[in-house]
Coordinates of C-alpha atoms in Angstrom, one line a residue:
M1112 CA -10.1 -24.7 39.1
T1113 CA -8.0 -21.7 40.1
Q1114 CA -9.5 -18.5 41.3
T1115 CA -8.0 -15.0 41.7
T1116 CA -9.8 -12.4 43.7
T1117 CA -8.8 -8.8 43.7
T1118 CA -10.6 -6.1 45.8
I1119 CA -10.8 -2.6 44.4
E1120 CA -14.1 -0.7 44.9
K1121 CA -15.8 -4.0 44.6
T1122 CA -14.7 -7.6 44.5
L1123 CA -13.6 -8.8 41.1
Q1124 CA -13.0 -12.5 40.6
I1125 CA -11.1 -14.2 37.8
K1126 CA -12.3 -17.8 37.5
T1127 CA -10.5 -20.1 35.1
D1128 CA -8.9 -23.5 35.0
C1129 CA -6.1 -22.0 32.9
N1130 CA -2.7 -21.9 34.6
Q1131 CA -1.6 -18.8 32.6
T1132 CA -2.0 -15.7 34.7
F1133 CA -1.7 -13.1 31.9
S1134 CA -0.1 -10.8 34.4
E1135 CA 0.8 -8.2 31.8
I1136 CA -2.9 -7.9 30.8
L1137 CA -4.6 -8.4 34.2
T1138 CA -2.6 -5.9 36.1
E1139 CA -4.0 -4.3 39.3
D1140 CA -4.7 -1.0 37.5
A1141 CA -6.4 -2.8 34.5
I1142 CA -8.6 -4.7 36.9
A1143 CA -9.5 -1.5 38.7
F1144 CA -10.5 0.0 35.4
L1145 CA -12.6 -3.1 34.3
T1146 CA -14.3 -3.0 37.7
S1147 CA -15.1 0.6 37.3
L1148 CA -16.6 0.1 33.8
H1149 CA -18.7 -2.8 35.0
D1150 CA -20.0 -0.8 38.0
R1151 CA -21.0 2.2 35.9
F1152 CA -22.3 0.6 32.7
N1153 CA -23.3 -3.0 33.1
K1154 CA -26.7 -2.4 34.6
K1155 CA -27.7 -0.2 31.8
R1156 CA -26.4 -2.7 29.2
I1157 CA -28.7 -5.3 30.6
A1158 CA -31.6 -2.8 30.5
L1159 CA -30.9 -2.2 26.8
L1160 CA -31.0 -5.9 26.1
E1161 CA -34.4 -6.1 27.8
E1162 CA -35.6 -3.3 25.5
R1163 CA -34.6 -5.6 22.6
K1164 CA -36.9 -8.3 23.9
K1165 CA -39.8 -5.8 24.2
Q1166 CA -39.2 -4.6 20.6
Q1167 CA -39.2 -8.3 19.4
L1168 CA -42.6 -8.8 20.9
L1169 CA -43.9 -5.9 18.8
F1170 CA -42.4 -7.4 15.6
D1171 CA -43.9 -10.8 16.6
A1172 CA -47.3 -9.0 16.7
G1173 CA -46.8 -7.7 13.2
S1174 CA -45.3 -4.3 13.6
L1175 CA -42.4 -3.2 11.4
P1176 CA -39.5 -0.8 11.8
T1177 CA -40.0 2.9 11.0
F1178 CA -37.9 6.0 11.0
P1179 CA -38.4 7.2 14.6
P1180 CA -40.7 10.2 14.7
E1181 CA -39.1 11.6 17.9
T1182 CA -35.8 12.1 16.1
K1183 CA -37.0 13.7 12.9
N1184 CA -35.1 16.9 13.7
I1185 CA -31.8 15.0 13.9
R1186 CA -32.4 13.4 10.5
D1187 CA -33.4 16.7 8.9
N1188 CA -31.0 19.2 10.5
E1189 CA -27.5 20.1 9.2
W1190 CA -24.8 19.0 11.5
L1191 CA -21.5 17.1 11.1
A1192 CA -19.5 14.5 13.0
A1193 CA -16.1 15.5 14.4
P1194 CA -13.1 15.4 11.9
T1195 CA -11.5 12.0 11.0
P1196 CA -7.8 11.5 11.9
D1197 CA -5.3 11.5 9.1
D1198 CA -4.5 7.8 9.4
L1199 CA -8.1 6.9 8.9
L1200 CA -8.8 9.1 5.9
D1201 CA -8.0 6.3 3.3
R1202 CA -9.7 3.0 4.2
R1203 CA -10.1 1.7 0.6
V1204 CA -9.4 -1.9 1.5
E1205 CA -9.8 -3.4 5.0
I1206 CA -9.0 -6.9 6.1
T1207 CA -10.6 -8.6 9.0
G1208 CA -9.9 -11.7 11.1
P1209 CA -9.4 -13.2 14.5
V1210 CA -6.9 -12.1 17.1
D1211 CA -4.5 -15.0 17.0
R1212 CA -0.8 -14.1 16.7
K1213 CA -0.2 -15.3 13.2
M1214 CA -3.3 -13.6 11.9
V1215 CA -2.5 -10.3 13.6
I1216 CA 1.0 -10.2 12.0
N1217 CA -0.1 -11.3 8.5
A1218 CA -3.1 -9.0 8.5
L1219 CA -1.0 -6.0 9.6
N1220 CA 1.5 -6.9 6.9
S1221 CA -1.1 -7.7 4.2
G1222 CA -1.1 -4.4 2.3
A1223 CA -4.6 -3.5 3.3
R1224 CA -5.1 0.0 4.6
T1225 CA -6.6 -1.2 7.9
F1226 CA -6.9 -4.4 9.9
M1227 CA -9.9 -5.1 12.1
A1228 CA -8.8 -7.4 14.8
D1229 CA -12.0 -9.3 15.8
F1230 CA -12.9 -10.5 19.3
E1231 CA -16.4 -11.1 18.1
D1232 CA -17.7 -13.1 15.1
S1233 CA -14.4 -14.7 14.0
T1234 CA -13.0 -15.5 17.5
A1235 CA -14.4 -18.3 19.7
P1236 CA -14.2 -16.5 23.1
T1237 CA -12.3 -19.0 25.2
W1238 CA -10.3 -17.5 28.0
I1239 CA -7.0 -18.3 26.2
N1240 CA -8.2 -16.8 22.9
V1241 CA -9.4 -13.6 24.5
M1242 CA -6.4 -13.0 26.8
Q1243 CA -3.8 -14.0 24.2
G1244 CA -5.6 -11.8 21.8
Q1245 CA -5.1 -8.8 24.1
Q1246 CA -1.5 -9.8 24.5
N1247 CA -1.0 -10.1 20.7
L1248 CA -2.5 -6.7 20.1
M1249 CA -0.4 -5.1 22.8
D1250 CA 2.7 -6.6 21.3
A1251 CA 1.6 -5.4 17.8
V1252 CA 1.1 -1.8 19.0
N1253 CA 4.5 -1.9 20.7
K1254 CA 6.1 -3.4 17.5
T1255 CA 7.5 -6.4 19.4
I1256 CA 5.2 -9.1 18.0
I1257 CA 7.1 -12.1 16.7
L1258 CA 6.0 -15.7 15.9
E1259 CA 8.5 -18.6 15.4
D1260 CA 7.1 -21.5 13.4
K1261 CA 9.7 -24.2 14.0
A1262 CA 7.8 -26.7 11.9
K1263 CA 8.0 -24.5 8.9
N1264 CA 11.3 -22.9 9.9
K1265 CA 9.6 -19.6 9.5
R1266 CA 9.7 -16.4 11.5
Y1267 CA 6.8 -13.9 11.4
Q1268 CA 7.3 -10.3 12.4
L1269 CA 5.9 -6.9 11.4
N1270 CA 7.0 -4.9 8.3
D1271 CA 8.1 -1.3 8.6
K1272 CA 4.8 -0.2 7.1
T1273 CA 1.6 -1.9 8.5
A1274 CA -2.1 -1.5 8.3
V1275 CA -3.9 0.8 10.8
L1276 CA -5.3 -1.3 13.6
L1277 CA -9.0 -1.3 14.6
V1278 CA -10.4 -3.6 17.2
R1279 CA -13.9 -5.1 17.4
P1280 CA -15.1 -6.0 20.9
R1281 CA -17.8 -8.6 21.5
G1282 CA -21.4 -7.4 21.1
L1283 CA -23.6 -6.2 24.0
H1284 CA -25.3 -9.6 24.3
L1285 CA -22.2 -11.6 25.2
Q1286 CA -20.9 -12.1 28.7
E1287 CA -17.4 -12.8 29.9
K1288 CA -18.0 -15.7 32.3
H1289 CA -14.4 -15.8 33.6
I1290 CA -14.4 -12.3 35.0
L1291 CA -17.0 -11.6 37.7
V1292 CA -17.7 -8.5 39.8
E1293 CA -19.7 -9.2 43.0
D1294 CA -20.4 -12.7 41.5
Q1295 CA -22.0 -11.2 38.4
E1296 CA -20.5 -12.0 35.0
T1297 CA -19.1 -9.0 33.2
S1298 CA -19.7 -7.8 29.7
G1299 CA -17.6 -9.1 26.9
S1300 CA -17.9 -5.7 25.3
L1301 CA -16.5 -3.9 28.2
V1302 CA -13.7 -6.4 28.8
D1303 CA -12.5 -6.3 25.2
F1304 CA -12.8 -2.6 24.8
G1305 CA -11.5 -1.7 28.2
L1306 CA -8.4 -3.9 28.1
Y1307 CA -7.3 -2.7 24.7
A1308 CA -7.9 1.0 25.4
F1309 CA -6.2 0.8 28.8
H1310 CA -3.0 -1.0 27.7
N1311 CA -2.4 0.7 24.3
F1312 CA -3.6 4.3 24.3
K1313 CA -0.3 5.8 25.3
E1314 CA 1.8 4.0 22.7
L1315 CA -0.8 4.6 20.0
L1316 CA -0.9 8.3 20.8
K1317 CA 2.9 8.4 20.8
N1318 CA 2.9 6.9 17.3
G1319 CA 0.4 9.4 15.9
S1320 CA -2.6 7.2 16.1
A1321 CA -5.2 6.4 18.8
P1322 CA -7.5 3.6 20.1
Y1323 CA -9.8 2.8 17.1
F1324 CA -12.8 0.4 17.4
Y1325 CA -15.5 -1.2 15.4
I1326 CA -18.8 -1.4 17.3
P1327 CA -20.9 -4.4 16.4
K1328 CA -24.6 -5.3 16.3
L1329 CA -26.3 -2.1 17.5
E1330 CA -30.0 -2.2 17.3
H1331 CA -31.0 1.2 18.6
Y1332 CA -29.6 4.7 18.9
L1333 CA -29.8 4.4 22.7
E1334 CA -27.3 1.6 22.5
A1335 CA -25.0 4.1 20.6
R1336 CA -25.6 6.5 23.4
W1337 CA -24.5 3.9 25.9
W1338 CA -21.3 3.3 23.9
N1339 CA -20.7 7.1 23.8
E1340 CA -20.9 7.3 27.5
V1341 CA -18.5 4.4 27.9
I1342 CA -16.0 6.1 25.5
D1343 CA -16.3 9.5 27.2
Y1344 CA -15.8 7.9 30.6
T1345 CA -12.7 6.0 29.3
E1346 CA -11.1 9.1 27.9
D1347 CA -11.6 10.9 31.2
Y1348 CA -10.4 8.0 33.3
L1349 CA -7.3 7.5 31.2
G1350 CA -6.6 11.2 30.7
M1351 CA -7.2 11.4 27.0
Q1352 CA -8.7 14.5 25.3
R1353 CA -12.4 14.3 24.3
G1354 CA -12.8 12.7 20.9
T1355 CA -9.4 10.9 20.9
I1356 CA -11.0 7.4 20.7
K1357 CA -12.6 6.8 17.3
V1358 CA -15.2 4.3 16.3
T1359 CA -16.8 2.8 13.2
V1360 CA -20.2 1.3 13.7
L1361 CA -21.3 -1.8 11.9
I1362 CA -24.8 -1.5 10.5
E1363 CA -25.7 -5.1 10.7
T1364 CA -29.2 -5.1 12.1
I1365 CA -32.4 -4.1 10.3
T1366 CA -33.5 -1.8 13.1
A1367 CA -30.2 0.2 12.9
S1368 CA -30.7 1.0 9.3
F1369 CA -33.8 3.0 10.3
Q1370 CA -31.7 5.1 12.7
L1371 CA -28.5 5.9 10.9
D1372 CA -28.4 9.6 11.5
E1373 CA -29.4 9.0 15.1
I1374 CA -26.5 6.6 15.7
I1375 CA -24.0 9.0 14.1
F1376 CA -25.4 11.8 16.2
E1377 CA -25.1 10.0 19.5
L1378 CA -21.4 9.2 18.7
K1379 CA -20.6 12.4 16.7
E1380 CA -17.5 13.3 18.7
H1381 CA -16.0 9.8 18.1
I1382 CA -17.5 8.3 15.0
V1383 CA -15.6 8.1 11.7
G1384 CA -17.7 5.7 9.7
L1385 CA -20.5 3.2 9.3
N1386 CA -19.9 -0.3 7.8
C1387 CA -22.3 -2.5 5.9
G1388 CA -22.1 -5.7 7.9
R1389 CA -24.0 -7.6 5.2
W1390 CA -24.1 -11.1 6.7
D1391 CA -25.3 -10.1 10.1
Y1392 CA -27.8 -7.8 8.4
I1393 CA -29.4 -10.7 6.5
F1394 CA -29.4 -12.7 9.8
S1395 CA -31.1 -9.8 11.6
Y1396 CA -33.7 -9.5 8.8
I1397 CA -34.6 -13.1 9.2
K1398 CA -34.5 -13.0 13.0
K1399 CA -36.6 -9.9 13.6
F1400 CA -39.4 -11.0 11.2
R1401 CA -39.1 -14.7 11.9
N1402 CA -42.7 -15.1 13.0
N1403 CA -44.1 -13.0 10.2
P1404 CA -45.1 -15.3 7.3
A1405 CA -44.9 -12.4 4.9
F1406 CA -41.1 -12.2 5.4
I1407 CA -39.9 -15.7 4.5
V1408 CA -36.4 -15.4 3.0
P1409 CA -35.3 -17.7 0.2
N1410 CA -32.1 -19.7 0.0
R1411 CA -29.1 -18.0 1.4
D1412 CA -27.3 -18.1 -1.9
Q1413 CA -30.1 -16.1 -3.6
V1414 CA -29.8 -13.1 -1.2
S1415 CA -27.0 -10.7 -2.3
M1416 CA -26.2 -7.0 -2.3
T1417 CA -28.2 -6.7 -5.5
S1418 CA -31.4 -7.9 -3.6
P1419 CA -33.5 -4.7 -3.4
F1420 CA -33.6 -4.5 0.4
M1421 CA -29.8 -5.0 0.6
N1422 CA -29.1 -2.5 -2.1
A1423 CA -31.4 0.1 -0.5
Y1424 CA -29.6 -0.3 2.9
S1425 CA -26.2 0.0 1.3
Q1426 CA -27.0 3.2 -0.5
L1427 CA -28.8 4.7 2.5
V1428 CA -25.6 4.1 4.5
I1429 CA -23.6 6.0 1.9
Q1430 CA -25.9 8.9 1.7
R1431 CA -26.3 9.4 5.5
C1432 CA -22.5 8.9 6.1
H1433 CA -21.5 11.4 3.5
K1434 CA -24.0 14.0 4.7
R1435 CA -22.3 13.8 8.1
N1436 CA -18.8 13.8 6.6
I1437 CA -17.9 10.2 7.7
H1438 CA -16.9 7.1 5.8
A1439 CA -19.3 4.5 4.4
I1440 CA -17.4 1.2 4.3
G1441 CA -18.7 -1.7 2.1
G1442 CA -19.2 -5.3 2.9
M1443 CA -17.2 -8.5 3.2
A1444 CA -15.9 -10.5 0.3
A1445 CA -15.8 -14.0 1.9
Q1446 CA -14.3 -15.9 -1.0
I1447 CA -11.1 -17.9 -0.4
P1448 CA -8.7 -18.9 -3.2
I1449 CA -8.8 -22.6 -4.2
K1450 CA -5.4 -24.2 -4.7
N1451 CA -4.7 -25.5 -8.2
N1452 CA -8.1 -24.6 -9.6
L1453 CA -7.7 -21.7 -12.0
E1454 CA -11.3 -22.0 -13.4
A1455 CA -13.0 -21.9 -9.9
N1456 CA -10.7 -19.0 -8.8
T1457 CA -11.5 -17.0 -12.0
I1458 CA -15.2 -17.3 -11.3
A1459 CA -14.8 -16.4 -7.6
F1460 CA -12.5 -13.5 -8.3
N1461 CA -14.8 -12.1 -11.0
K1462 CA -17.6 -12.1 -8.4
V1463 CA -15.3 -10.1 -6.0
I1464 CA -14.4 -7.6 -8.7
A1465 CA -18.1 -7.1 -9.7
D1466 CA -19.0 -6.7 -6.0
K1467 CA -16.3 -4.1 -5.4
E1468 CA -17.0 -2.2 -8.6
R1469 CA -20.7 -1.9 -7.5
E1470 CA -19.7 -0.6 -4.1
V1471 CA -17.2 2.0 -5.2
R1472 CA -19.5 3.3 -8.0
N1473 CA -22.3 3.6 -5.5
G1474 CA -20.1 5.8 -3.4
H1475 CA -18.5 3.6 -0.7
D1476 CA -15.2 4.8 0.6
G1477 CA -13.8 1.3 1.3
T1478 CA -14.5 -2.3 1.5
W1479 CA -13.8 -5.5 3.4
V1480 CA -12.0 -8.7 2.4
A1481 CA -11.4 -11.9 4.4
H1482 CA -8.3 -13.2 2.6
P1483 CA -5.0 -11.5 1.8
D1484 CA -5.2 -12.7 -1.8
L1485 CA -8.3 -10.6 -2.4
I1486 CA -6.6 -7.4 -1.3
P1487 CA -4.9 -6.7 -4.7
L1488 CA -8.2 -7.3 -6.5
A1489 CA -10.2 -4.9 -4.3
M1490 CA -7.4 -2.4 -4.2
K1491 CA -7.1 -2.3 -8.0
V1492 CA -10.9 -1.6 -8.3
F1493 CA -10.8 1.2 -5.7
D1494 CA -7.6 2.8 -7.0
R1495 CA -9.1 2.9 -10.5
E1496 CA -12.5 4.2 -9.5
M1497 CA -11.6 6.3 -6.5
P1498 CA -8.4 8.4 -7.1
T1499 CA -9.1 10.5 -3.9
K1500 CA -8.5 9.1 -0.3
N1501 CA -12.3 8.7 0.0
Q1502 CA -15.4 10.0 -1.8
I1503 CA -17.3 11.7 1.1
H1504 CA -17.7 14.6 -1.3
I1505 CA -20.2 12.5 -3.3
K1506 CA -23.3 13.2 -1.2
R1507 CA -25.8 11.0 -3.1
A1508 CA -28.6 13.6 -2.7
D1509 CA -30.3 11.9 -5.6
L1510 CA -31.4 9.0 -3.3
N1511 CA -34.7 8.8 -1.6
I1512 CA -34.8 5.5 0.3
S1513 CA -38.1 4.7 1.9
E1514 CA -39.1 2.5 4.8
S1515 CA -40.7 0.0 2.3
D1516 CA -37.4 -0.1 0.3
L1517 CA -35.5 -1.2 3.4
L1518 CA -38.1 -3.9 4.1
E1519 CA -38.7 -5.3 0.6
V1520 CA -38.8 -9.1 0.8
P1521 CA -36.1 -10.8 -1.4
K1522 CA -37.5 -13.0 -4.1
G1523 CA -36.4 -16.5 -4.8
T1524 CA -37.0 -20.2 -4.0
I1525 CA -36.5 -22.5 -1.0
T1526 CA -35.1 -25.8 -2.1
E1527 CA -34.1 -29.1 -0.5
E1528 CA -30.6 -28.4 -1.5
G1529 CA -30.8 -25.0 0.3
V1530 CA -32.0 -26.8 3.5
R1531 CA -29.2 -29.4 3.2
K1532 CA -26.5 -26.7 2.6
N1533 CA -27.7 -24.8 5.7
I1534 CA -27.5 -27.9 7.8
N1535 CA -24.1 -28.8 6.5
V1536 CA -22.6 -25.3 6.9
S1537 CA -24.1 -24.9 10.4
I1538 CA -22.7 -28.2 11.7
L1539 CA -19.2 -27.6 10.2
Y1540 CA -19.1 -24.0 11.6
I1541 CA -20.5 -24.8 15.1
A1542 CA -18.0 -27.7 15.4
S1543 CA -15.2 -25.4 14.4
W1544 CA -16.4 -22.8 17.0
L1545 CA -16.6 -25.4 19.7
H1546 CA -13.1 -26.5 18.7
E1547 CA -12.1 -22.9 19.6
Q1548 CA -11.8 -21.7 16.0
G1549 CA -14.1 -18.8 15.3
A1550 CA -13.3 -18.4 11.5
A1551 CA -13.5 -21.5 9.3
A1552 CA -13.0 -22.1 5.6
I1553 CA -16.1 -24.0 4.5
H1554 CA -16.9 -24.8 0.9
H1555 CA -14.4 -22.2 -0.3
L1556 CA -15.9 -19.4 1.7
M1557 CA -14.7 -17.9 5.0
E1558 CA -17.5 -18.6 7.5
D1559 CA -17.8 -16.9 10.8
A1560 CA -20.6 -16.6 13.4
A1561 CA -22.5 -14.1 11.2
T1562 CA -22.7 -16.4 8.1
A1563 CA -23.5 -19.4 10.2
E1564 CA -26.3 -17.5 11.9
I1565 CA -28.0 -17.0 8.5
S1566 CA -28.0 -20.7 7.9
R1567 CA -29.4 -21.8 11.2
S1568 CA -31.9 -19.0 11.5
Q1569 CA -33.2 -19.8 8.0
L1570 CA -33.7 -23.4 9.1
W1571 CA -35.7 -22.2 12.1
Q1572 CA -37.8 -19.8 10.0
W1573 CA -38.5 -22.4 7.3
L1574 CA -39.3 -25.2 9.8
Q1575 CA -41.4 -23.2 12.3
N1576 CA -43.4 -21.5 9.5
G1577 CA -43.9 -24.9 7.7
V1578 CA -42.7 -23.6 4.3
T1579 CA -43.3 -25.6 1.1
L1580 CA -40.1 -26.2 -0.8
D1581 CA -39.9 -25.9 -4.6
N1582 CA -40.4 -29.7 -4.8
N1583 CA -43.9 -29.2 -3.3
K1584 CA -42.9 -30.9 -0.1
K1585 CA -43.7 -29.2 3.2
L1586 CA -40.7 -28.9 5.6
T1587 CA -41.9 -30.8 8.6
N1588 CA -39.9 -32.0 11.7
S1589 CA -39.7 -35.5 10.2
Y1590 CA -38.6 -34.2 6.8
Y1591 CA -36.0 -31.9 8.4
H1592 CA -34.6 -34.7 10.7
R1593 CA -34.2 -37.0 7.7
L1594 CA -32.2 -34.4 5.8
A1595 CA -30.2 -33.6 8.9
M1596 CA -29.2 -37.2 9.5
E1597 CA -28.2 -37.6 5.8
E1598 CA -26.0 -34.4 6.1
Y1599 CA -24.5 -35.6 9.3
E1600 CA -23.4 -38.8 7.6
K1601 CA -21.9 -36.8 4.7
I1602 CA -19.9 -34.7 7.1
K1603 CA -18.6 -37.9 8.9
K1604 CA -17.3 -39.1 5.5
L1605 CA -15.9 -35.7 4.7
V1606 CA -13.9 -35.3 7.8
G1607 CA -13.1 -39.0 8.5
E1608 CA -14.2 -41.3 11.2
D1609 CA -11.3 -40.4 13.6
N1610 CA -11.7 -36.7 13.2
H1611 CA -15.4 -36.9 13.6
Q1612 CA -14.9 -38.9 16.8
D1613 CA -12.3 -36.5 18.2
G1614 CA -14.0 -33.3 17.1
E1615 CA -17.1 -31.5 18.3
Y1616 CA -19.4 -32.8 15.6
K1617 CA -21.8 -34.7 17.9
L1618 CA -22.2 -31.7 20.2
A1619 CA -22.6 -29.4 17.1
E1620 CA -25.5 -31.7 16.0
Q1621 CA -27.1 -31.5 19.4
L1622 CA -26.8 -27.7 19.4
L1623 CA -28.2 -27.3 15.9
D1624 CA -31.2 -29.4 17.0
V1625 CA -31.8 -27.0 19.9
L1626 CA -31.4 -24.0 17.6
V1627 CA -33.7 -25.2 14.9
V1628 CA -36.4 -27.6 16.3
N1629 CA -37.0 -25.5 19.4
P1630 CA -40.1 -23.4 18.9
K1631 CA -38.5 -20.7 21.0
F1632 CA -36.0 -18.9 18.9
I1633 CA -32.5 -18.5 20.5
E1634 CA -31.1 -15.0 19.7
F1635 CA -27.5 -16.0 19.0
L1636 CA -26.0 -19.5 18.5
T1637 CA -23.0 -18.4 20.6
I1638 CA -25.1 -18.0 23.7
P1639 CA -25.9 -21.7 24.3
G1640 CA -22.5 -22.6 22.8
Y1641 CA -20.5 -20.5 25.2
K1642 CA -21.0 -22.8 28.2
Y1643 CA -19.1 -25.5 26.3
L1644 CA -16.0 -23.4 25.6

C-alpha cells in the first residue's frame, strides 16, 4: 500500500494501493483547500448525521413529519431566490449518469439541455472512479476530453454545442476512506464538491458559466444551511463573487418535502431549482416509517408518480419552486430501449411519454432521462407543451397540499413475485456495484443505488413486520430464505457459471442477507458495501 502525506494546516494523508498519483487533481493547492473544508465543516456534518438518528427514534416511536412551526414565517412571507443564470433558464430535458469518460462525452453530446455528472448513486466510489471522474470533468470543461476505442475503431470527442454541466457530489452520509485529515476519514461530499469547484471555476467563468451542482439526500433545512456555508466559504476562498456557484437540490427524502421553502430560503443566493428524486423518495418513505405497521408499502412496481403521496409531493415542489422563482425539475425515466423488440419498446416509450406529459402539464420546468434514446421523446413533449424556456410563471396557487396528502399510504398488494423481484434486482445491482459499476441495466431498466435501495428496504420492511402476502402466506425468515436461494440459482443460470464464479454474486448475497435479515436497519446499502471496494 502506498501512502502520500502532505502537511498544510493539518496533516492530510492519501492512502491507496493505486499506483496512479492523479497529480493534476491532487495538487498541493487542491489538497490545502480540501484540508481547509474538512477542518471547518466535517465536525458539523457529523453532528447533522447524529440529528438524523435522533429524528429516526421519534419516527420509530410513532411520530410523523410536520411542517415546522418555527419556520412558518418563512413559508408564509414573500421573498425570492436570486436570479437564475442564462445557461440554466431552459432545462427541459436533463440526462444523468456516472462520471466515466465515455459517459461524460456522450451525455454532453446527447442533445439534452443539461448533464448531471453523478459521483453518487450511479458511481461506485472506488478511488479510481472518483479521481478519474474528476479528471474527466476537468478535461470536459477544458474541451480537451477525447476517448479512443481501438476495439471499435472509434474516437469520442465533444461536439461544438454541448449540454450544460452539473455535478452531483456524494451525500452527507458517505465518507472518503482514501483521504484522511489527522487520521479521520474525510467527507465524500466535500471531496467531490471541493475538487470540482477548485479545478474548474476559472475556465467555467471564462466560458460564461460557473460551477453548478446537484445536492443530494437532504433531510432537513439545517443541512441546506450547512451546504450554504460550504458554498459561501468556497466562493470566498477561491475569489468568486457571492452567488456565483449555483445548486439544484434533490428532494428525495420524505422529511425534505415538509421543508421546501426552508431549504430554498437557506440557499436563496445559490439555488436555482428543486428536483423530484422519485426513487430515493420512495426509499426514504419506506425507511423512515419502516417500524410503523401503518406504513407498509406494496410492491415496488405498484408505486408510481400517480400514487397520491407521490403526486402530492411532485405538485408541492412545483408550487413552492415557482413561488420563489426557481425551477421544478421532474423525475427520472429509467427505461432502456430493448434491441430488436419493437413491441416492448412501444410499450416502454408510451409510458415515458405519458409520464412526461403529466409532469409538464402539472407545471414542471424540465425532466430527467437515463438513456440518450429517451431524449427526443421527452424533448418533443416539453417542446409541444412548454413553448417558453420554463413555466415558472405558472404559480399553481390552486394547490393546497396538506401534511396528510404527503403521507398517504400507497394502496396495492405484496406478492411472492414482488419479493422475488426485489431479491433478484438487489443481488444483480449489488454485484454490479461491488464490481465497480454504479449504474446497471437490469430487466430493461437503468438501476442505480436509489432503485436498489427500494428493493432491499422493502424486503426488510416486509420481513421484519411479518407481512402476509396476497397468497395468504406470512413472510417469515424461512420463507424468505427459500425464495432467496431460488432466486440466487436463477441468477447463476442467467449470468453463467463462470461469470457467477468470477463476479461478486456470492458477496452480494451475503450483503443482502445482512441488509434484510438483520433486525437493525442499515441506513444505506453503500455503507457496508464501501469497505469491499
